[in-house]
mmCIF file of C-alpha atoms and ligand atoms in Angstrom:
data_model
loop_
_atom_site.group_PDB
_atom_site.id
_atom_site.type_symbol
_atom_site.label_atom_id
_atom_site.label_comp_id
_atom_site.label_asym_id
_atom_site.label_seq_id
_atom_site.Cartn_x
_atom_site.Cartn_y
_atom_site.Cartn_z
ATOM 1 C CA UNK Z 1 62.282 231.950 109.031
ATOM 2 C CA UNK Z 2 63.465 228.376 108.551
ATOM 3 C CA UNK Z 3 66.947 227.068 109.283
ATOM 4 C CA UNK Z 4 67.968 227.101 105.644
ATOM 5 C CA UNK Z 5 67.255 230.836 105.335
ATOM 6 C CA UNK Z 6 69.444 231.472 108.390
ATOM 7 C CA UNK Z 7 72.446 229.576 107.046
ATOM 8 C CA UNK Z 8 72.222 229.943 103.252
ATOM 9 C CA UNK Z 9 74.861 232.291 101.794
ATOM 10 C CA UNK Z 10 73.658 235.397 99.951
ATOM 11 C CA UNK Z 11 72.392 234.691 96.445
ATOM 12 C CA UNK Z 12 71.880 230.971 97.133
ATOM 13 C CA UNK Z 13 69.542 229.068 94.887
ATOM 14 C CA UNK Z 14 66.701 226.933 96.211
ATOM 15 C CA UNK Z 15 67.602 223.393 95.030
ATOM 16 C CA UNK Z 16 63.898 222.786 94.391
ATOM 17 C CA UNK Z 17 64.009 225.444 91.650
ATOM 18 C CA UNK Z 18 66.874 223.736 89.766
ATOM 19 C CA UNK Z 19 65.553 221.832 86.727
ATOM 20 C CA UNK Z 20 65.776 218.026 86.825
ATOM 21 C CA UNK Z 21 66.260 215.428 84.102
ATOM 22 C CA UNK Z 22 64.270 212.207 84.230
ATOM 23 C CA UNK Z 23 66.246 209.040 83.558
ATOM 24 C CA UNK Z 24 64.578 205.979 82.046
ATOM 25 C CA UNK Z 25 64.125 204.622 85.576
ATOM 26 C CA UNK Z 26 62.107 207.791 86.332
ATOM 27 C CA UNK Z 27 64.768 208.881 88.821
ATOM 28 C CA UNK Z 28 65.428 212.626 88.682
ATOM 29 C CA UNK Z 29 68.918 214.017 88.267
ATOM 30 C CA UNK Z 30 69.636 217.737 88.865
ATOM 31 C CA UNK Z 31 70.187 219.344 85.451
ATOM 32 C CA UNK Z 32 73.511 220.868 86.543
ATOM 33 C CA UNK Z 33 76.276 219.328 88.635
ATOM 34 C CA UNK Z 34 79.628 220.479 89.948
ATOM 35 C CA UNK Z 35 82.685 218.943 88.272
ATOM 36 C CA UNK Z 36 85.428 217.815 90.647
ATOM 37 C CA UNK Z 37 88.466 217.248 88.417
ATOM 38 C CA UNK Z 38 91.158 219.661 89.594
ATOM 39 C CA UNK Z 39 93.052 219.262 86.273
ATOM 40 C CA UNK Z 40 96.167 218.077 88.154
ATOM 41 C CA UNK Z 41 96.799 221.519 89.690
ATOM 42 C CA UNK Z 42 93.914 222.495 91.975
ATOM 43 C CA UNK Z 43 94.639 221.187 95.502
ATOM 44 C CA UNK Z 44 92.287 218.425 96.671
ATOM 45 C CA UNK Z 45 91.328 220.394 99.784
ATOM 46 C CA UNK Z 46 90.183 223.258 97.577
ATOM 47 C CA UNK Z 47 87.989 220.940 95.503
ATOM 48 C CA UNK Z 48 86.489 219.388 98.662
ATOM 49 C CA UNK Z 49 85.800 222.866 100.059
ATOM 50 C CA UNK Z 50 84.025 223.721 96.794
ATOM 51 C CA UNK Z 51 81.792 220.652 97.160
ATOM 52 C CA UNK Z 52 80.770 221.838 100.624
ATOM 53 C CA UNK Z 53 80.403 225.454 99.513
ATOM 54 C CA UNK Z 54 78.432 224.497 96.420
ATOM 55 C CA UNK Z 55 76.016 222.448 98.515
ATOM 56 C CA UNK Z 56 75.456 225.470 100.735
ATOM 57 C CA UNK Z 57 74.466 227.601 97.712
ATOM 58 C CA UNK Z 58 72.102 224.999 96.239
ATOM 59 C CA UNK Z 59 74.057 222.356 94.262
ATOM 60 C CA UNK Z 60 72.958 218.787 94.849
ATOM 61 C CA UNK Z 61 74.810 216.976 92.049
ATOM 62 C CA UNK Z 62 78.562 216.184 92.060
ATOM 63 C CA UNK Z 63 80.558 214.511 89.288
ATOM 64 C CA UNK Z 64 83.349 212.511 90.926
ATOM 65 C CA UNK Z 65 85.835 209.871 89.754
ATOM 66 C CA UNK Z 66 88.443 207.715 91.421
ATOM 67 C CA UNK Z 67 91.110 208.979 89.018
ATOM 68 C CA UNK Z 68 90.619 212.566 90.196
ATOM 69 C CA UNK Z 69 92.442 211.490 93.362
ATOM 70 C CA UNK Z 70 90.194 213.456 95.697
ATOM 71 C CA UNK Z 71 87.273 211.195 96.588
ATOM 72 C CA UNK Z 72 88.446 210.722 100.202
ATOM 73 C CA UNK Z 73 88.504 214.499 100.815
ATOM 74 C CA UNK Z 74 85.188 214.922 98.993
ATOM 75 C CA UNK Z 75 83.806 212.138 101.190
ATOM 76 C CA UNK Z 76 84.704 214.147 104.316
ATOM 77 C CA UNK Z 77 83.001 217.186 102.789
ATOM 78 C CA UNK Z 78 79.882 215.157 101.961
ATOM 79 C CA UNK Z 79 79.794 213.760 105.449
ATOM 80 C CA UNK Z 80 79.831 217.280 106.917
ATOM 81 C CA UNK Z 81 77.084 218.259 104.472
ATOM 82 C CA UNK Z 82 74.924 215.301 105.526
ATOM 83 C CA UNK Z 83 75.499 216.051 109.209
ATOM 84 C CA UNK Z 84 73.739 219.333 108.449
ATOM 85 C CA UNK Z 85 70.373 219.702 106.789
ATOM 86 C CA UNK Z 86 70.996 217.884 103.517
ATOM 87 C CA UNK Z 87 69.894 214.269 103.404
ATOM 88 C CA UNK Z 88 71.622 211.599 101.324
ATOM 89 C CA UNK Z 89 68.566 211.140 99.113
ATOM 90 C CA UNK Z 90 68.680 214.832 98.190
ATOM 91 C CA UNK Z 91 72.154 214.416 96.677
ATOM 92 C CA UNK Z 92 73.137 212.996 93.292
ATOM 93 C CA UNK Z 93 76.638 211.519 93.412
ATOM 94 C CA UNK Z 94 78.369 210.096 90.353
ATOM 95 C CA UNK Z 95 81.672 208.236 90.330
ATOM 96 C CA UNK Z 96 83.607 206.416 87.624
ATOM 97 C CA UNK Z 97 85.556 203.219 87.057
ATOM 98 C CA UNK Z 98 89.083 204.037 85.895
ATOM 99 C CA UNK Z 99 90.728 202.468 82.866
ATOM 100 C CA UNK Z 100 93.032 200.145 84.819
ATOM 101 C CA UNK Z 101 90.074 198.548 86.637
ATOM 102 C CA UNK Z 102 88.115 197.051 83.726
ATOM 103 C CA UNK Z 103 89.067 193.465 84.601
ATOM 104 C CA UNK Z 104 86.102 191.493 85.944
ATOM 105 C CA UNK Z 105 87.671 191.029 89.378
ATOM 106 C CA UNK Z 106 88.420 194.750 89.716
ATOM 107 C CA UNK Z 107 85.063 196.395 88.981
ATOM 108 C CA UNK Z 108 83.223 195.680 92.227
ATOM 109 C CA UNK Z 109 86.226 196.343 94.529
ATOM 110 C CA UNK Z 110 86.903 199.600 92.666
ATOM 111 C CA UNK Z 111 83.331 200.770 93.174
ATOM 112 C CA UNK Z 112 83.498 199.761 96.849
ATOM 113 C CA UNK Z 113 86.703 201.796 97.223
ATOM 114 C CA UNK Z 114 84.972 204.879 95.774
ATOM 115 C CA UNK Z 115 82.020 204.298 98.112
ATOM 116 C CA UNK Z 116 84.338 203.995 101.119
ATOM 117 C CA UNK Z 117 86.274 207.106 100.118
ATOM 118 C CA UNK Z 118 83.103 209.076 99.476
ATOM 119 C CA UNK Z 119 81.639 207.726 102.756
ATOM 120 C CA UNK Z 120 78.470 206.586 101.029
ATOM 121 C CA UNK Z 121 76.600 203.303 100.930
ATOM 122 C CA UNK Z 122 75.351 203.767 97.386
ATOM 123 C CA UNK Z 123 76.121 205.853 94.298
ATOM 124 C CA UNK Z 124 73.409 207.416 92.186
ATOM 125 C CA UNK Z 125 75.441 206.770 89.062
ATOM 126 C CA UNK Z 126 78.592 204.812 88.236
ATOM 127 C CA UNK Z 127 80.215 205.254 84.826
ATOM 128 C CA UNK Z 128 82.840 203.384 82.868
ATOM 129 C CA UNK Z 129 85.121 206.414 82.517
ATOM 130 C CA UNK Z 130 86.608 205.439 79.119
ATOM 131 C CA UNK Z 131 85.871 202.428 76.911
ATOM 132 C CA UNK Z 132 89.603 201.607 76.659
ATOM 133 C CA UNK Z 133 91.479 199.548 79.257
ATOM 134 C CA UNK Z 134 94.953 200.923 80.006
ATOM 135 C CA UNK Z 135 97.161 202.290 82.749
ATOM 136 C CA UNK Z 136 98.873 205.665 82.880
ATOM 137 C CA UNK Z 137 100.644 207.295 85.763
ATOM 138 C CA UNK Z 138 98.822 210.441 86.923
ATOM 139 C CA UNK Z 139 99.887 213.601 85.102
ATOM 140 C CA UNK Z 140 101.756 211.757 82.332
ATOM 141 C CA UNK Z 141 102.866 213.558 79.164
ATOM 142 C CA UNK Z 142 100.737 213.593 75.991
ATOM 143 C CA UNK Z 143 103.319 211.553 74.086
ATOM 144 C CA UNK Z 144 103.246 208.839 76.740
ATOM 145 C CA UNK Z 145 102.112 205.405 75.462
ATOM 146 C CA UNK Z 146 101.388 202.468 77.704
ATOM 147 C CA UNK Z 147 102.193 198.864 76.909
ATOM 148 C CA UNK Z 148 98.944 198.069 78.754
ATOM 149 C CA UNK Z 149 96.837 200.186 76.375
ATOM 150 C CA UNK Z 150 94.209 198.207 74.438
ATOM 151 C CA UNK Z 151 91.630 199.082 71.788
ATOM 152 C CA UNK Z 152 87.900 198.719 72.345
ATOM 153 C CA UNK Z 153 87.060 195.028 72.222
ATOM 154 C CA UNK Z 154 83.353 194.637 72.627
ATOM 155 C CA UNK Z 155 83.409 191.156 74.195
ATOM 156 C CA UNK Z 156 85.797 192.448 76.859
ATOM 157 C CA UNK Z 157 83.773 195.590 77.424
ATOM 158 C CA UNK Z 158 80.682 193.427 78.001
ATOM 159 C CA UNK Z 159 82.540 191.516 80.738
ATOM 160 C CA UNK Z 160 83.195 194.849 82.442
ATOM 161 C CA UNK Z 161 79.592 195.915 81.827
ATOM 162 C CA UNK Z 162 78.194 192.717 83.370
ATOM 163 C CA UNK Z 163 80.073 193.602 86.558
ATOM 164 C CA UNK Z 164 78.597 197.102 86.357
ATOM 165 C CA UNK Z 165 75.159 195.457 86.129
ATOM 166 C CA UNK Z 166 76.001 193.360 89.174
ATOM 167 C CA UNK Z 167 76.679 196.587 91.104
ATOM 168 C CA UNK Z 168 73.048 197.559 90.437
ATOM 169 C CA UNK Z 169 71.856 194.108 91.542
ATOM 170 C CA UNK Z 170 73.875 194.476 94.745
ATOM 171 C CA UNK Z 171 72.282 197.848 95.476
ATOM 172 C CA UNK Z 172 75.663 199.572 95.488
ATOM 173 C CA UNK Z 173 74.746 201.837 92.577
ATOM 174 C CA UNK Z 174 71.350 203.049 91.377
ATOM 175 C CA UNK Z 175 72.312 203.632 87.731
ATOM 176 C CA UNK Z 176 75.157 202.739 85.434
ATOM 177 C CA UNK Z 177 76.371 204.607 82.414
ATOM 178 C CA UNK Z 178 79.124 205.241 79.940
ATOM 179 C CA UNK Z 179 81.505 208.045 79.109
ATOM 180 C CA UNK Z 180 83.537 208.881 76.015
ATOM 181 C CA UNK Z 181 81.568 206.427 73.869
ATOM 182 C CA UNK Z 182 80.746 206.695 70.163
ATOM 183 C CA UNK Z 183 77.592 205.697 68.276
ATOM 184 C CA UNK Z 184 78.937 202.338 67.001
ATOM 185 C CA UNK Z 185 80.133 201.353 70.470
ATOM 186 C CA UNK Z 186 76.836 202.393 72.060
ATOM 187 C CA UNK Z 187 74.874 200.451 69.430
ATOM 188 C CA UNK Z 188 76.641 197.245 70.470
ATOM 189 C CA UNK Z 189 76.226 197.970 74.164
ATOM 190 C CA UNK Z 190 72.514 198.730 73.779
ATOM 191 C CA UNK Z 191 72.116 195.476 71.849
ATOM 192 C CA UNK Z 192 73.838 193.350 74.505
ATOM 193 C CA UNK Z 193 73.238 195.055 77.862
ATOM 194 C CA UNK Z 194 70.863 193.558 80.411
ATOM 195 C CA UNK Z 195 70.777 196.944 82.170
ATOM 196 C CA UNK Z 196 70.910 199.829 79.720
ATOM 197 C CA UNK Z 197 73.200 202.804 80.334
ATOM 198 C CA UNK Z 198 71.190 205.642 81.883
ATOM 199 C CA UNK Z 199 73.568 208.377 80.736
ATOM 200 C CA UNK Z 200 76.477 208.932 78.420
ATOM 201 C CA UNK Z 201 78.962 211.513 79.672
ATOM 202 C CA UNK Z 202 80.621 213.307 76.760
ATOM 203 C CA UNK Z 203 82.424 216.529 75.903
ATOM 204 C CA UNK Z 204 79.816 219.174 75.091
ATOM 205 C CA UNK Z 205 80.216 222.949 74.782
ATOM 206 C CA UNK Z 206 79.338 225.557 72.136
ATOM 207 C CA UNK Z 207 82.480 224.719 70.118
ATOM 208 C CA UNK Z 208 81.896 220.953 70.340
ATOM 209 C CA UNK Z 209 78.195 220.233 70.146
ATOM 210 C CA UNK Z 210 78.407 216.638 68.801
ATOM 211 C CA UNK Z 211 74.870 216.875 67.317
ATOM 212 C CA UNK Z 212 74.725 213.291 65.985
ATOM 213 C CA UNK Z 213 75.893 211.610 69.197
ATOM 214 C CA UNK Z 214 73.795 214.007 71.291
ATOM 215 C CA UNK Z 215 70.644 213.067 69.348
ATOM 216 C CA UNK Z 216 71.527 209.357 69.353
ATOM 217 C CA UNK Z 217 71.929 209.349 73.127
ATOM 218 C CA UNK Z 218 68.590 211.086 73.669
ATOM 219 C CA UNK Z 219 66.763 208.981 71.079
ATOM 220 C CA UNK Z 220 67.849 205.848 72.964
ATOM 221 C CA UNK Z 221 66.542 207.016 76.315
ATOM 222 C CA UNK Z 222 69.863 208.104 77.794
ATOM 223 C CA UNK Z 223 70.653 211.509 79.265
ATOM 224 C CA UNK Z 224 73.686 213.306 77.802
ATOM 225 C CA UNK Z 225 75.921 214.649 80.578
ATOM 226 C CA UNK Z 226 78.218 217.345 79.207
ATOM 227 C CA UNK Z 227 81.784 217.672 80.448
ATOM 228 C CA UNK Z 228 84.055 220.666 79.829
ATOM 229 C CA UNK Z 229 80.891 222.776 79.457
ATOM 230 C CA UNK Z 230 82.813 226.067 79.453
ATOM 231 C CA UNK Z 231 85.713 224.744 77.378
ATOM 232 C CA UNK Z 232 87.916 223.683 80.284
ATOM 233 C CA UNK Z 233 90.172 226.766 80.396
ATOM 234 C CA UNK Z 234 92.216 225.193 83.223
ATOM 235 C CA UNK Z 235 92.771 221.806 81.560
ATOM 236 C CA UNK Z 236 96.176 220.165 81.838
ATOM 237 C CA UNK Z 237 98.907 220.882 79.295
ATOM 238 C CA UNK Z 238 98.549 217.357 77.824
ATOM 239 C CA UNK Z 239 95.025 218.283 76.731
ATOM 240 C CA UNK Z 240 96.018 221.421 74.779
ATOM 241 C CA UNK Z 241 96.879 221.793 71.096
ATOM 242 C CA UNK Z 242 97.439 224.852 68.918
ATOM 243 C CA UNK Z 243 94.161 224.202 67.010
ATOM 244 C CA UNK Z 244 91.982 224.381 70.132
ATOM 245 C CA UNK Z 245 89.430 227.163 70.360
ATOM 246 C CA UNK Z 246 87.700 228.582 73.448
ATOM 247 C CA UNK Z 247 83.901 228.816 73.596
ATOM 248 C CA UNK Z 248 84.209 231.565 76.212
ATOM 249 C CA UNK Z 249 85.950 233.687 73.562
ATOM 250 C CA UNK Z 250 83.403 233.032 70.848
ATOM 251 C CA UNK Z 251 81.935 236.310 69.499
ATOM 252 C CA UNK Z 252 78.353 234.982 69.740
ATOM 253 C CA UNK Z 253 78.838 233.879 73.359
ATOM 254 C CA UNK Z 254 80.620 237.144 74.216
ATOM 255 C CA UNK Z 255 77.826 239.242 72.697
ATOM 256 C CA UNK Z 256 75.146 237.417 74.716
ATOM 257 C CA UNK Z 257 77.248 237.572 77.900
ATOM 258 C CA UNK Z 258 77.731 241.298 77.398
ATOM 259 C CA UNK Z 259 73.999 241.858 76.939
ATOM 260 C CA UNK Z 260 73.146 239.825 80.057
ATOM 261 C CA UNK Z 261 76.017 241.224 82.133
ATOM 262 C CA UNK Z 262 77.378 237.756 82.985
ATOM 263 C CA UNK Z 263 80.649 235.886 82.403
ATOM 264 C CA UNK Z 264 80.705 233.970 79.060
ATOM 265 C CA UNK Z 265 80.995 230.749 81.110
ATOM 266 C CA UNK Z 266 77.492 231.388 82.446
ATOM 267 C CA UNK Z 267 76.151 231.670 78.881
ATOM 268 C CA UNK Z 268 77.723 228.280 78.058
ATOM 269 C CA UNK Z 269 76.075 226.703 81.105
ATOM 270 C CA UNK Z 270 72.662 228.252 80.385
ATOM 271 C CA UNK Z 271 72.863 227.088 76.762
ATOM 272 C CA UNK Z 272 73.755 223.554 77.873
ATOM 273 C CA UNK Z 273 70.781 223.162 80.209
ATOM 274 C CA UNK Z 274 68.360 224.712 77.737
ATOM 275 C CA UNK Z 275 69.609 222.427 74.961
ATOM 276 C CA UNK Z 276 68.878 219.375 77.134
ATOM 277 C CA UNK Z 277 72.270 218.156 78.361
ATOM 278 C CA UNK Z 278 73.419 218.126 81.990
ATOM 279 C CA UNK Z 279 76.519 220.338 82.293
ATOM 280 C CA UNK Z 280 78.985 219.676 85.112
ATOM 281 C CA UNK Z 281 81.102 222.871 85.231
ATOM 282 C CA UNK Z 282 84.109 222.806 87.538
ATOM 283 C CA UNK Z 283 84.965 225.744 89.745
ATOM 284 C CA UNK Z 284 86.357 226.234 93.214
ATOM 285 C CA UNK Z 285 85.497 229.948 93.281
ATOM 286 C CA UNK Z 286 82.214 230.566 95.128
ATOM 287 C CA UNK Z 287 81.260 233.520 92.906
ATOM 288 C CA UNK Z 288 81.809 231.357 89.794
ATOM 289 C CA UNK Z 289 79.963 228.222 90.863
ATOM 290 C CA UNK Z 290 77.158 230.327 92.281
ATOM 291 C CA UNK Z 291 76.793 232.372 89.066
ATOM 292 C CA UNK Z 292 76.649 229.143 87.031
ATOM 293 C CA UNK Z 293 73.790 227.857 89.201
ATOM 294 C CA UNK Z 294 72.002 231.214 89.172
ATOM 295 C CA UNK Z 295 72.309 231.226 85.393
ATOM 296 C CA UNK Z 296 70.415 227.956 85.192
ATOM 297 C CA UNK Z 297 67.437 229.174 87.226
ATOM 298 C CA UNK Z 298 67.488 232.732 85.833
ATOM 299 C CA UNK Z 299 65.971 234.260 82.699
ATOM 300 C CA UNK Z 300 66.375 231.757 79.829
ATOM 301 C CA UNK Z 301 68.340 232.536 76.676
ATOM 302 C CA UNK Z 302 66.117 233.664 73.813
ATOM 303 C CA UNK Z 303 65.357 231.409 70.865
ATOM 304 C CA UNK Z 304 67.567 233.711 68.816
ATOM 305 C CA UNK Z 305 70.441 233.234 71.321
ATOM 306 C CA UNK Z 306 69.994 229.452 71.150
ATOM 307 C CA UNK Z 307 69.944 229.524 67.347
ATOM 308 C CA UNK Z 308 73.043 231.748 67.203
ATOM 309 C CA UNK Z 309 74.993 229.448 69.566
ATOM 310 C CA UNK Z 310 73.954 226.388 67.563
ATOM 311 C CA UNK Z 311 75.705 227.937 64.534
ATOM 312 C CA UNK Z 312 78.888 228.610 66.567
ATOM 313 C CA UNK Z 313 79.888 224.897 66.625
ATOM 314 C CA UNK Z 314 83.493 224.354 65.465
ATOM 315 C CA UNK Z 315 83.672 220.591 65.958
ATOM 316 C CA UNK Z 316 86.626 221.310 68.247
ATOM 317 C CA UNK Z 317 87.255 218.374 70.570
ATOM 318 C CA UNK Z 318 89.431 219.473 73.476
ATOM 319 C CA UNK Z 319 89.834 216.157 75.345
ATOM 320 C CA UNK Z 320 91.315 214.068 72.542
ATOM 321 C CA UNK Z 321 92.579 211.186 74.679
ATOM 322 C CA UNK Z 322 95.958 210.780 72.929
ATOM 323 C CA UNK Z 323 97.505 208.906 75.849
ATOM 324 C CA UNK Z 324 94.978 206.074 75.399
ATOM 325 C CA UNK Z 325 96.184 205.144 71.891
ATOM 326 C CA UNK Z 326 97.278 201.533 71.767
ATOM 327 C CA UNK Z 327 99.837 201.393 68.961
ATOM 328 C CA UNK Z 328 102.391 203.562 67.193
ATOM 329 C CA UNK Z 329 101.431 205.704 64.227
ATOM 330 C CA UNK Z 330 97.825 206.269 65.283
ATOM 331 C CA UNK Z 331 95.980 209.541 65.351
ATOM 332 C CA UNK Z 332 93.797 210.560 68.288
ATOM 333 C CA UNK Z 333 90.833 210.503 65.875
ATOM 334 C CA UNK Z 334 91.118 206.697 65.908
ATOM 335 C CA UNK Z 335 89.722 206.715 69.444
ATOM 336 C CA UNK Z 336 86.523 208.317 68.203
ATOM 337 C CA UNK Z 337 85.509 206.000 65.319
ATOM 338 C CA UNK Z 338 85.522 208.789 62.700
ATOM 339 C CA UNK Z 339 84.189 206.520 59.908
ATOM 340 C CA UNK Z 340 81.145 205.420 61.881
ATOM 341 C CA UNK Z 341 82.691 202.017 62.595
ATOM 342 C CA UNK Z 342 84.767 200.910 65.540
ATOM 343 C CA UNK Z 343 88.401 201.573 64.644
ATOM 344 C CA UNK Z 344 90.255 198.312 63.962
ATOM 345 C CA UNK Z 345 92.531 196.967 66.707
HETATM 346 N N1 NAP C 1 84.089 211.847 81.719
HETATM 347 C C1 NAP C 1 85.234 212.388 81.379
HETATM 348 O O1 NAP C 1 86.072 211.778 80.695
HETATM 349 C C2 NAP C 1 85.522 213.793 81.789
HETATM 350 C C3 NAP C 1 86.543 214.504 81.140
HETATM 351 C C4 NAP C 1 86.790 215.808 81.549
HETATM 352 C C5 NAP C 1 86.028 216.385 82.575
HETATM 353 N N2 NAP C 1 85.064 215.663 83.212
HETATM 354 C C6 NAP C 1 84.236 216.247 84.295
HETATM 355 O O2 NAP C 1 83.706 217.483 83.818
HETATM 356 C C7 NAP C 1 84.023 218.513 84.740
HETATM 357 C C8 NAP C 1 84.119 219.834 84.011
HETATM 358 O O3 NAP C 1 85.168 219.832 83.047
HETATM 359 P P1 NAP C 1 86.463 220.744 83.231
HETATM 360 O O4 NAP C 1 86.684 220.948 84.664
HETATM 361 O O5 NAP C 1 87.564 220.145 82.460
HETATM 362 O O6 NAP C 1 86.073 222.041 82.431
HETATM 363 P P2 NAP C 1 85.003 223.236 82.545
HETATM 364 O O7 NAP C 1 84.015 222.965 83.596
HETATM 365 O O8 NAP C 1 84.550 223.512 81.161
HETATM 366 O O9 NAP C 1 85.937 224.446 82.951
HETATM 367 C C9 NAP C 1 86.376 224.645 84.266
HETATM 368 C C10 NAP C 1 87.110 225.966 84.322
HETATM 369 O O10 NAP C 1 86.201 227.030 84.017
HETATM 370 C C11 NAP C 1 86.323 228.053 84.985
HETATM 371 N N3 NAP C 1 84.950 228.531 85.273
HETATM 372 C C12 NAP C 1 83.854 227.788 85.564
HETATM 373 N N4 NAP C 1 82.791 228.575 85.777
HETATM 374 C C13 NAP C 1 83.213 229.853 85.629
HETATM 375 C C14 NAP C 1 82.568 231.107 85.721
HETATM 376 N N5 NAP C 1 81.286 231.238 86.024
HETATM 377 N N6 NAP C 1 83.319 232.216 85.494
HETATM 378 C C15 NAP C 1 84.626 232.114 85.188
HETATM 379 N N7 NAP C 1 85.290 230.957 85.078
HETATM 380 C C16 NAP C 1 84.585 229.819 85.304
HETATM 381 C C17 NAP C 1 86.948 227.424 86.202
HETATM 382 O O11 NAP C 1 87.841 228.301 86.805
HETATM 383 P P3 NAP C 1 87.709 228.740 88.382
HETATM 384 O O12 NAP C 1 87.947 227.517 89.205
HETATM 385 O O13 NAP C 1 88.740 229.778 88.458
HETATM 386 O O14 NAP C 1 86.312 229.263 88.527
HETATM 387 C C18 NAP C 1 87.743 226.252 85.641
HETATM 388 O O15 NAP C 1 89.068 226.611 85.373
HETATM 389 C C19 NAP C 1 85.317 218.020 85.389
HETATM 390 O O16 NAP C 1 85.627 218.737 86.572
HETATM 391 C C20 NAP C 1 85.000 216.566 85.581
HETATM 392 O O17 NAP C 1 84.165 216.396 86.713
HETATM 393 C C21 NAP C 1 84.784 214.379 82.821
#
């Protein structure tokens, strides 16, 4: 019996059995990660404990961000993990540049701060969290507007991106990527980047499948990472509207979950991995994060299940980003280039 069998909690998954996604660099990223955004209400210690607990049951991929306000605690958890049997190179750690750090002189120090907090000497992936520069106090109301908010200006974004590229040159990050981008913005970035984005992180769940962007990302050699994969039932109040729907209450998802004897969240996660995106479900409950991982290595959904879920799409974006709007009288849709062109400043 090896040491892992002695210490692994019951039901743990062998990390070697978790599917991987190849990036264009040929690096392999575990096809499921643990989200770490506590939605402004889950205590940081609880999230850090989940990172440690999730590693013990077989997770190797963690989706972090400076704005989640918990990288220092997660760093302590990762350090404990790496003092055990898990080596740094077996982990996949993502972090993100926050919106108030897009200025050229802020990008490298911001990444170094995340590295120091996470107690790492490199990141596997560093993302520009949103393509809009702005500042908002943590937990601000949905109606809040910042005088610092700016639209997407490609020339400015490229200045930020060149600093992201420098982070690769410096060996501080292995890959760089984007988040919350649209096709027209990605087209410009792909045209002008020296180092292409390796992933685009985007909202993806059965009620928001974004088929065009999903296919665009894959066709251009990027991996789609899917946030809110179970519909973010614990998301903050500012991210809720009366039109929102819940994929975990969808009749198709419920019927499959009932047949398999699993929580509907597990069906969402299985669907995501089988479709080809990398879901990063958040949970601090061991039974939940373990069942999500078990779902990924367990019996696949049938072709009929996959087809039925593909027809359940409701084009229901949950994370609308209202607080990032840059002038009065705008609609949140303006952030997402609904006409296929970058919304005018
Ligand atoms: N790039 C971006 O702009 C962006 C935006 C949003 C999110 N993210 C990332 O994506 C991650 C995931 O998004 P999210 O946290 O908003 O939403 P989510 O993962 O869709 O939903 C998380 C919620 O689902 C519950 N849950 C998860 N698995 C479950 C299971 N098996 N059974 C029952 N309930 C389950 C969790 O509750 P319990 O804790 O009670 O299990 C938690 O409240 C974030 O943590 C963050 O890392 C990135």
